[in-house]
JSON list of C-alpha atoms in Angstrom, two decimals:
[
{"chain": "U", "resi": 1, "resn": "UNK", "atom": "CA", "xyz": [16.20, 115.06, -9.12]},
{"chain": "U", "resi": 2, "resn": "UNK", "atom": "CA", "xyz": [16.62, 111.71, -10.84]},
{"chain": "U", "resi": 3, "resn": "UNK", "atom": "CA", "xyz": [19.14, 112.94, -13.44]},
{"chain": "U", "resi": 4, "resn": "UNK", "atom": "CA", "xyz": [20.63, 109.79, -15.00]},
{"chain": "U", "resi": 5, "resn": "UNK", "atom": "CA", "xyz": [24.07, 111.38, -15.42]},
{"chain": "U", "resi": 6, "resn": "UNK", "atom": "CA", "xyz": [24.64, 111.01, -11.68]},
{"chain": "U", "resi": 7, "resn": "UNK", "atom": "CA", "xyz": [24.83, 107.24, -12.13]},
{"chain": "U", "resi": 8, "resn": "UNK", "atom": "CA", "xyz": [28.20, 107.64, -13.82]},
{"chain": "U", "resi": 9, "resn": "UNK", "atom": "CA", "xyz": [29.82, 109.21, -10.75]},
{"chain": "U", "resi": 10, "resn": "UNK", "atom": "CA", "xyz": [32.01, 106.55, -9.19]},
{"chain": "U", "resi": 11, "resn": "UNK", "atom": "CA", "xyz": [31.96, 105.86, -5.46]},
{"chain": "U", "resi": 12, "resn": "UNK", "atom": "CA", "xyz": [28.97, 108.14, -4.90]},
{"chain": "U", "resi": 13, "resn": "UNK", "atom": "CA", "xyz": [25.79, 107.21, -3.05]},
{"chain": "U", "resi": 14, "resn": "UNK", "atom": "CA", "xyz": [22.79, 108.88, -4.64]},
{"chain": "U", "resi": 15, "resn": "UNK", "atom": "CA", "xyz": [20.24, 110.49, -2.35]},
{"chain": "U", "resi": 16, "resn": "UNK", "atom": "CA", "xyz": [16.83, 111.24, -3.80]},
{"chain": "U", "resi": 17, "resn": "UNK", "atom": "CA", "xyz": [15.09, 114.58, -3.31]},
{"chain": "U", "resi": 18, "resn": "UNK", "atom": "CA", "xyz": [11.71, 114.51, -1.62]},
{"chain": "U", "resi": 19, "resn": "UNK", "atom": "CA", "xyz": [10.96, 118.04, -2.83]},
{"chain": "U", "resi": 20, "resn": "UNK", "atom": "CA", "xyz": [10.98, 116.67, -6.39]},
{"chain": "U", "resi": 21, "resn": "UNK", "atom": "CA", "xyz": [8.76, 113.74, -5.36]},
{"chain": "U", "resi": 22, "resn": "UNK", "atom": "CA", "xyz": [6.38, 116.08, -3.53]},
{"chain": "U", "resi": 23, "resn": "UNK", "atom": "CA", "xyz": [6.23, 118.50, -6.46]},
{"chain": "U", "resi": 24, "resn": "UNK", "atom": "CA", "xyz": [4.77, 115.80, -8.71]},
{"chain": "U", "resi": 25, "resn": "UNK", "atom": "CA", "xyz": [1.77, 115.30, -6.42]},
{"chain": "U", "resi": 26, "resn": "UNK", "atom": "CA", "xyz": [1.39, 119.03, -5.90]},
{"chain": "U", "resi": 27, "resn": "UNK", "atom": "CA", "xyz": [1.37, 119.60, -9.68]},
{"chain": "U", "resi": 28, "resn": "UNK", "atom": "CA", "xyz": [-1.24, 116.86, -10.11]},
{"chain": "U", "resi": 29, "resn": "UNK", "atom": "CA", "xyz": [-3.40, 118.44, -7.44]},
{"chain": "U", "resi": 30, "resn": "UNK", "atom": "CA", "xyz": [-3.05, 121.92, -8.92]},
{"chain": "U", "resi": 31, "resn": "UNK", "atom": "CA", "xyz": [-4.29, 120.59, -12.27]},
{"chain": "U", "resi": 32, "resn": "UNK", "atom": "CA", "xyz": [-7.72, 120.21, -10.63]},
{"chain": "U", "resi": 33, "resn": "UNK", "atom": "CA", "xyz": [-10.16, 123.12, -10.30]},
{"chain": "U", "resi": 34, "resn": "UNK", "atom": "CA", "xyz": [-9.46, 125.02, -7.06]},
{"chain": "U", "resi": 35, "resn": "UNK", "atom": "CA", "xyz": [-12.78, 123.92, -5.52]},
{"chain": "U", "resi": 36, "resn": "UNK", "atom": "CA", "xyz": [-11.74, 120.27, -5.97]},
{"chain": "U", "resi": 37, "resn": "UNK", "atom": "CA", "xyz": [-8.19, 120.60, -4.61]},
{"chain": "U", "resi": 38, "resn": "UNK", "atom": "CA", "xyz": [-9.19, 120.35, -0.94]},
{"chain": "U", "resi": 39, "resn": "UNK", "atom": "CA", "xyz": [-11.30, 117.22, -1.44]},
{"chain": "U", "resi": 40, "resn": "UNK", "atom": "CA", "xyz": [-9.87, 113.74, -0.83]},
{"chain": "U", "resi": 41, "resn": "UNK", "atom": "CA", "xyz": [-8.09, 112.39, -3.91]},
{"chain": "U", "resi": 42, "resn": "UNK", "atom": "CA", "xyz": [-5.17, 110.21, -4.89]},
{"chain": "U", "resi": 43, "resn": "UNK", "atom": "CA", "xyz": [-3.05, 113.30, -5.52]},
{"chain": "U", "resi": 44, "resn": "UNK", "atom": "CA", "xyz": [-3.99, 114.74, -2.10]},
{"chain": "U", "resi": 45, "resn": "UNK", "atom": "CA", "xyz": [-3.07, 111.45, -0.39]},
{"chain": "U", "resi": 46, "resn": "UNK", "atom": "CA", "xyz": [0.33, 111.33, -2.12]},
{"chain": "U", "resi": 47, "resn": "UNK", "atom": "CA", "xyz": [0.99, 114.94, -1.17]},
{"chain": "U", "resi": 48, "resn": "UNK", "atom": "CA", "xyz": [-0.04, 114.21, 2.42]},
{"chain": "U", "resi": 49, "resn": "UNK", "atom": "CA", "xyz": [2.49, 111.37, 2.67]},
{"chain": "U", "resi": 50, "resn": "UNK", "atom": "CA", "xyz": [5.24, 113.70, 1.47]},
{"chain": "U", "resi": 51, "resn": "UNK", "atom": "CA", "xyz": [4.10, 116.46, 3.83]},
{"chain": "U", "resi": 52, "resn": "UNK", "atom": "CA", "xyz": [4.27, 114.06, 6.78]},
{"chain": "U", "resi": 53, "resn": "UNK", "atom": "CA", "xyz": [7.91, 113.34, 5.97]},
{"chain": "U", "resi": 54, "resn": "UNK", "atom": "CA", "xyz": [8.71, 117.06, 5.82]},
{"chain": "U", "resi": 55, "resn": "UNK", "atom": "CA", "xyz": [6.91, 117.62, 9.15]},
{"chain": "U", "resi": 56, "resn": "UNK", "atom": "CA", "xyz": [9.00, 114.87, 10.76]},
{"chain": "U", "resi": 57, "resn": "UNK", "atom": "CA", "xyz": [12.17, 116.46, 9.38]},
{"chain": "U", "resi": 58, "resn": "UNK", "atom": "CA", "xyz": [11.19, 119.85, 10.80]},
{"chain": "U", "resi": 59, "resn": "UNK", "atom": "CA", "xyz": [10.72, 118.26, 14.22]},
{"chain": "U", "resi": 60, "resn": "UNK", "atom": "CA", "xyz": [14.21, 116.70, 13.99]},
{"chain": "U", "resi": 61, "resn": "UNK", "atom": "CA", "xyz": [15.96, 119.78, 12.58]},
{"chain": "U", "resi": 62, "resn": "UNK", "atom": "CA", "xyz": [17.74, 120.82, 15.79]},
{"chain": "U", "resi": 63, "resn": "UNK", "atom": "CA", "xyz": [18.73, 117.27, 16.74]},
{"chain": "U", "resi": 64, "resn": "UNK", "atom": "CA", "xyz": [22.19, 115.74, 16.35]},
{"chain": "U", "resi": 65, "resn": "UNK", "atom": "CA", "xyz": [22.83, 113.46, 13.37]},
{"chain": "U", "resi": 66, "resn": "UNK", "atom": "CA", "xyz": [22.59, 110.43, 15.68]},
{"chain": "U", "resi": 67, "resn": "UNK", "atom": "CA", "xyz": [19.25, 111.61, 17.12]},
{"chain": "U", "resi": 68, "resn": "UNK", "atom": "CA", "xyz": [17.96, 112.45, 13.64]},
{"chain": "U", "resi": 69, "resn": "UNK", "atom": "CA", "xyz": [18.88, 108.95, 12.45]},
{"chain": "U", "resi": 70, "resn": "UNK", "atom": "CA", "xyz": [17.00, 107.38, 15.38]},
{"chain": "U", "resi": 71, "resn": "UNK", "atom": "CA", "xyz": [14.03, 109.70, 14.91]},
{"chain": "U", "resi": 72, "resn": "UNK", "atom": "CA", "xyz": [13.81, 108.86, 11.23]},
{"chain": "U", "resi": 73, "resn": "UNK", "atom": "CA", "xyz": [13.86, 105.14, 11.99]},
{"chain": "U", "resi": 74, "resn": "UNK", "atom": "CA", "xyz": [11.08, 105.55, 14.51]},
{"chain": "U", "resi": 75, "resn": "UNK", "atom": "CA", "xyz": [8.93, 108.14, 12.71]},
{"chain": "U", "resi": 76, "resn": "UNK", "atom": "CA", "xyz": [9.80, 108.28, 9.00]},
{"chain": "U", "resi": 77, "resn": "UNK", "atom": "CA", "xyz": [10.28, 104.60, 8.26]},
{"chain": "U", "resi": 78, "resn": "UNK", "atom": "CA", "xyz": [6.63, 103.66, 9.05]},
{"chain": "U", "resi": 79, "resn": "UNK", "atom": "CA", "xyz": [5.40, 106.54, 6.85]},
{"chain": "U", "resi": 80, "resn": "UNK", "atom": "CA", "xyz": [7.69, 105.38, 4.04]},
{"chain": "U", "resi": 81, "resn": "UNK", "atom": "CA", "xyz": [6.57, 101.75, 4.36]},
{"chain": "U", "resi": 82, "resn": "UNK", "atom": "CA", "xyz": [2.91, 102.79, 4.15]},
{"chain": "U", "resi": 83, "resn": "UNK", "atom": "CA", "xyz": [3.64, 105.18, 1.28]},
{"chain": "U", "resi": 84, "resn": "UNK", "atom": "CA", "xyz": [5.42, 102.51, -0.76]},
{"chain": "U", "resi": 85, "resn": "UNK", "atom": "CA", "xyz": [2.50, 100.11, -0.32]},
{"chain": "U", "resi": 86, "resn": "UNK", "atom": "CA", "xyz": [0.10, 102.88, -1.32]},
{"chain": "U", "resi": 87, "resn": "UNK", "atom": "CA", "xyz": [2.21, 103.81, -4.39]},
{"chain": "U", "resi": 88, "resn": "UNK", "atom": "CA", "xyz": [2.26, 100.20, -5.56]},
{"chain": "U", "resi": 89, "resn": "UNK", "atom": "CA", "xyz": [-1.52, 99.96, -5.17]},
{"chain": "U", "resi": 90, "resn": "UNK", "atom": "CA", "xyz": [-2.10, 103.20, -7.08]},
{"chain": "U", "resi": 91, "resn": "UNK", "atom": "CA", "xyz": [0.35, 102.58, -9.93]},
{"chain": "U", "resi": 92, "resn": "UNK", "atom": "CA", "xyz": [-2.04, 100.29, -11.77]},
{"chain": "U", "resi": 93, "resn": "UNK", "atom": "CA", "xyz": [-5.05, 102.53, -11.21]},
{"chain": "U", "resi": 94, "resn": "UNK", "atom": "CA", "xyz": [-3.89, 105.77, -12.83]},
{"chain": "U", "resi": 95, "resn": "UNK", "atom": "CA", "xyz": [-2.91, 106.67, -16.36]},
{"chain": "U", "resi": 96, "resn": "UNK", "atom": "CA", "xyz": [0.89, 106.39, -16.47]},
{"chain": "U", "resi": 97, "resn": "UNK", "atom": "CA", "xyz": [1.33, 109.50, -18.65]},
{"chain": "U", "resi": 98, "resn": "UNK", "atom": "CA", "xyz": [-1.00, 111.67, -16.55]},
{"chain": "U", "resi": 99, "resn": "UNK", "atom": "CA", "xyz": [0.53, 114.15, -14.11]},
{"chain": "U", "resi": 100, "resn": "UNK", "atom": "CA", "xyz": [-0.47, 111.91, -11.24]},
{"chain": "U", "resi": 101, "resn": "UNK", "atom": "CA", "xyz": [0.81, 108.80, -13.01]},
{"chain": "U", "resi": 102, "resn": "UNK", "atom": "CA", "xyz": [4.16, 110.49, -13.56]},
{"chain": "U", "resi": 103, "resn": "UNK", "atom": "CA", "xyz": [4.37, 111.46, -9.87]},
{"chain": "U", "resi": 104, "resn": "UNK", "atom": "CA", "xyz": [3.70, 107.88, -8.79]},
{"chain": "U", "resi": 105, "resn": "UNK", "atom": "CA", "xyz": [6.12, 106.44, -11.36]},
{"chain": "U", "resi": 106, "resn": "UNK", "atom": "CA", "xyz": [8.82, 108.93, -10.31]},
{"chain": "U", "resi": 107, "resn": "UNK", "atom": "CA", "xyz": [8.54, 107.84, -6.68]},
{"chain": "U", "resi": 108, "resn": "UNK", "atom": "CA", "xyz": [8.60, 104.14, -7.54]},
{"chain": "U", "resi": 109, "resn": "UNK", "atom": "CA", "xyz": [11.54, 104.49, -9.96]},
{"chain": "U", "resi": 110, "resn": "UNK", "atom": "CA", "xyz": [13.51, 106.64, -7.50]},
{"chain": "U", "resi": 111, "resn": "UNK", "atom": "CA", "xyz": [12.50, 104.74, -4.34]},
{"chain": "U", "resi": 112, "resn": "UNK", "atom": "CA", "xyz": [15.96, 103.35, -3.51]},
{"chain": "U", "resi": 113, "resn": "UNK", "atom": "CA", "xyz": [17.41, 106.86, -3.72]},
{"chain": "U", "resi": 114, "resn": "UNK", "atom": "CA", "xyz": [14.47, 108.50, -1.93]},
{"chain": "U", "resi": 115, "resn": "UNK", "atom": "CA", "xyz": [14.93, 106.32, 1.16]},
{"chain": "U", "resi": 116, "resn": "UNK", "atom": "CA", "xyz": [18.72, 106.78, 1.34]},
{"chain": "U", "resi": 117, "resn": "UNK", "atom": "CA", "xyz": [18.25, 109.70, 3.77]},
{"chain": "U", "resi": 118, "resn": "UNK", "atom": "CA", "xyz": [17.31, 107.08, 6.40]},
{"chain": "U", "resi": 119, "resn": "UNK", "atom": "CA", "xyz": [20.86, 105.72, 6.40]},
{"chain": "U", "resi": 120, "resn": "UNK", "atom": "CA", "xyz": [22.59, 108.76, 7.88]},
{"chain": "U", "resi": 121, "resn": "UNK", "atom": "CA", "xyz": [21.32, 111.59, 10.06]},
{"chain": "U", "resi": 122, "resn": "UNK", "atom": "CA", "xyz": [23.61, 114.01, 8.20]},
{"chain": "U", "resi": 123, "resn": "UNK", "atom": "CA", "xyz": [21.73, 113.53, 4.93]},
{"chain": "U", "resi": 124, "resn": "UNK", "atom": "CA", "xyz": [18.93, 115.89, 4.01]},
{"chain": "U", "resi": 125, "resn": "UNK", "atom": "CA", "xyz": [15.42, 115.05, 2.87]},
{"chain": "U", "resi": 126, "resn": "UNK", "atom": "CA", "xyz": [15.72, 117.32, -0.15]},
{"chain": "U", "resi": 127, "resn": "UNK", "atom": "CA", "xyz": [18.34, 119.18, -2.15]},
{"chain": "U", "resi": 128, "resn": "UNK", "atom": "CA", "xyz": [16.65, 122.58, -1.98]},
{"chain": "U", "resi": 129, "resn": "UNK", "atom": "CA", "xyz": [19.64, 124.24, -0.33]},
{"chain": "U", "resi": 130, "resn": "UNK", "atom": "CA", "xyz": [21.97, 123.00, -3.09]},
{"chain": "U", "resi": 131, "resn": "UNK", "atom": "CA", "xyz": [19.55, 124.06, -5.80]},
{"chain": "U", "resi": 132, "resn": "UNK", "atom": "CA", "xyz": [19.21, 127.56, -4.34]},
{"chain": "U", "resi": 133, "resn": "UNK", "atom": "CA", "xyz": [22.99, 127.94, -4.44]},
{"chain": "U", "resi": 134, "resn": "UNK", "atom": "CA", "xyz": [23.17, 127.22, -8.18]},
{"chain": "U", "resi": 135, "resn": "UNK", "atom": "CA", "xyz": [20.02, 129.12, -9.13]},
{"chain": "U", "resi": 136, "resn": "UNK", "atom": "CA", "xyz": [21.88, 132.21, -10.43]},
{"chain": "U", "resi": 137, "resn": "UNK", "atom": "CA", "xyz": [23.76, 130.03, -12.90]},
{"chain": "U", "resi": 138, "resn": "UNK", "atom": "CA", "xyz": [20.65, 128.14, -13.96]},
{"chain": "U", "resi": 139, "resn": "UNK", "atom": "CA", "xyz": [18.77, 131.40, -14.49]},
{"chain": "U", "resi": 140, "resn": "UNK", "atom": "CA", "xyz": [21.69, 132.81, -16.45]},
{"chain": "U", "resi": 141, "resn": "UNK", "atom": "CA", "xyz": [21.88, 129.71, -18.62]},
{"chain": "U", "resi": 142, "resn": "UNK", "atom": "CA", "xyz": [18.80, 130.79, -20.58]},
{"chain": "U", "resi": 143, "resn": "UNK", "atom": "CA", "xyz": [20.34, 134.18, -21.20]},
{"chain": "U", "resi": 144, "resn": "UNK", "atom": "CA", "xyz": [23.60, 132.62, -22.33]},
{"chain": "U", "resi": 145, "resn": "UNK", "atom": "CA", "xyz": [21.80, 130.91, -25.17]},
{"chain": "U", "resi": 146, "resn": "UNK", "atom": "CA", "xyz": [21.91, 134.27, -26.91]},
{"chain": "U", "resi": 147, "resn": "UNK", "atom": "CA", "xyz": [25.69, 134.48, -26.57]},
{"chain": "U", "resi": 148, "resn": "UNK", "atom": "CA", "xyz": [26.21, 132.46, -29.72]},
{"chain": "U", "resi": 149, "resn": "UNK", "atom": "CA", "xyz": [27.95, 135.33, -31.52]},
{"chain": "U", "resi": 150, "resn": "UNK", "atom": "CA", "xyz": [30.80, 137.62, -30.46]},
{"chain": "U", "resi": 151, "resn": "UNK", "atom": "CA", "xyz": [28.34, 140.54, -30.14]},
{"chain": "U", "resi": 152, "resn": "UNK", "atom": "CA", "xyz": [25.97, 138.45, -27.99]},
{"chain": "U", "resi": 153, "resn": "UNK", "atom": "CA", "xyz": [28.82, 137.31, -25.75]},
{"chain": "U", "resi": 154, "resn": "UNK", "atom": "CA", "xyz": [30.03, 140.90, -25.36]},
{"chain": "U", "resi": 155, "resn": "UNK", "atom": "CA", "xyz": [26.52, 142.03, -24.41]},
{"chain": "U", "resi": 156, "resn": "UNK", "atom": "CA", "xyz": [26.25, 139.24, -21.82]},
{"chain": "U", "resi": 157, "resn": "UNK", "atom": "CA", "xyz": [29.68, 140.05, -20.43]},
{"chain": "U", "resi": 158, "resn": "UNK", "atom": "CA", "xyz": [28.69, 143.70, -20.00]},
{"chain": "U", "resi": 159, "resn": "UNK", "atom": "CA", "xyz": [25.53, 142.67, -18.19]},
{"chain": "U", "resi": 160, "resn": "UNK", "atom": "CA", "xyz": [27.48, 140.48, -15.77]},
{"chain": "U", "resi": 161, "resn": "UNK", "atom": "CA", "xyz": [30.15, 143.12, -15.20]},
{"chain": "U", "resi": 162, "resn": "UNK", "atom": "CA", "xyz": [28.82, 145.32, -12.34]},
{"chain": "U", "resi": 163, "resn": "UNK", "atom": "CA", "xyz": [31.34, 148.05, -13.08]},
{"chain": "U", "resi": 164, "resn": "UNK", "atom": "CA", "xyz": [30.09, 148.39, -16.63]},
{"chain": "U", "resi": 165, "resn": "UNK", "atom": "CA", "xyz": [26.48, 148.49, -15.45]},
{"chain": "U", "resi": 166, "resn": "UNK", "atom": "CA", "xyz": [27.31, 150.99, -12.69]},
{"chain": "U", "resi": 167, "resn": "UNK", "atom": "CA", "xyz": [28.78, 153.39, -15.25]},
{"chain": "U", "resi": 168, "resn": "UNK", "atom": "CA", "xyz": [25.36, 153.58, -16.94]},
{"chain": "U", "resi": 169, "resn": "UNK", "atom": "CA", "xyz": [23.32, 154.34, -13.81]},
{"chain": "U", "resi": 170, "resn": "UNK", "atom": "CA", "xyz": [21.84, 157.87, -13.57]},
{"chain": "U", "resi": 171, "resn": "UNK", "atom": "CA", "xyz": [24.20, 158.98, -10.76]},
{"chain": "U", "resi": 172, "resn": "UNK", "atom": "CA", "xyz": [27.38, 157.72, -12.45]},
{"chain": "U", "resi": 173, "resn": "UNK", "atom": "CA", "xyz": [30.14, 160.31, -12.60]},
{"chain": "U", "resi": 174, "resn": "UNK", "atom": "CA", "xyz": [30.96, 158.99, -16.06]},
{"chain": "U", "resi": 175, "resn": "UNK", "atom": "CA", "xyz": [27.70, 160.41, -17.47]},
{"chain": "U", "resi": 176, "resn": "UNK", "atom": "CA", "xyz": [27.61, 163.96, -18.86]},
{"chain": "U", "resi": 177, "resn": "UNK", "atom": "CA", "xyz": [26.58, 166.51, -16.18]},
{"chain": "U", "resi": 178, "resn": "UNK", "atom": "CA", "xyz": [23.18, 167.19, -17.75]},
{"chain": "U", "resi": 179, "resn": "UNK", "atom": "CA", "xyz": [22.19, 163.52, -17.60]},
{"chain": "U", "resi": 180, "resn": "UNK", "atom": "CA", "xyz": [23.49, 162.79, -14.11]},
{"chain": "U", "resi": 181, "resn": "UNK", "atom": "CA", "xyz": [21.14, 162.68, -11.12]},
{"chain": "U", "resi": 182, "resn": "UNK", "atom": "CA", "xyz": [21.81, 162.33, -7.45]},
{"chain": "U", "resi": 183, "resn": "UNK", "atom": "CA", "xyz": [21.43, 158.84, -6.04]},
{"chain": "U", "resi": 184, "resn": "UNK", "atom": "CA", "xyz": [17.96, 158.23, -4.63]},
{"chain": "U", "resi": 185, "resn": "UNK", "atom": "CA", "xyz": [16.23, 160.91, -6.76]},
{"chain": "U", "resi": 186, "resn": "UNK", "atom": "CA", "xyz": [14.37, 160.18, -9.95]}
]
């Protein structure tokens, strides 16, 4: 995702995420009125380049790492070469702080990392799988901002403790008889 803190990790090869690169062009396209989004545009072209790479990856998904490497060299490398030339041409023609300008600048600044996936068939085009695995913690992070007092921390701990939550559900045996309901009935 281009986080600069990764540069401090010794003996690590950084691999860029094409989902992040693609998202920039998608966001630029979505900024247009819906009737204009299907028409040819710089944002549409950038998104199409990214989509071609993802289509190639889908076609190589069931291949061995060695076959994926060869397939990427044959299919992805020409797309990447054309995309880089296109990005360089476009960079001087768009406002750098616009959504589209930021998408182009991101790709150019991250290019060395974005093409690293070509070096090894075991590498992935994006880090979506890794991001999905940490999503619960990222989502919780916003909630934890409110745990800045002992009472807030206790409330968060209760929320994350399934046993404590279960004791408050309508069918809990810990509730007084008059408040308890059978599971599945409202």
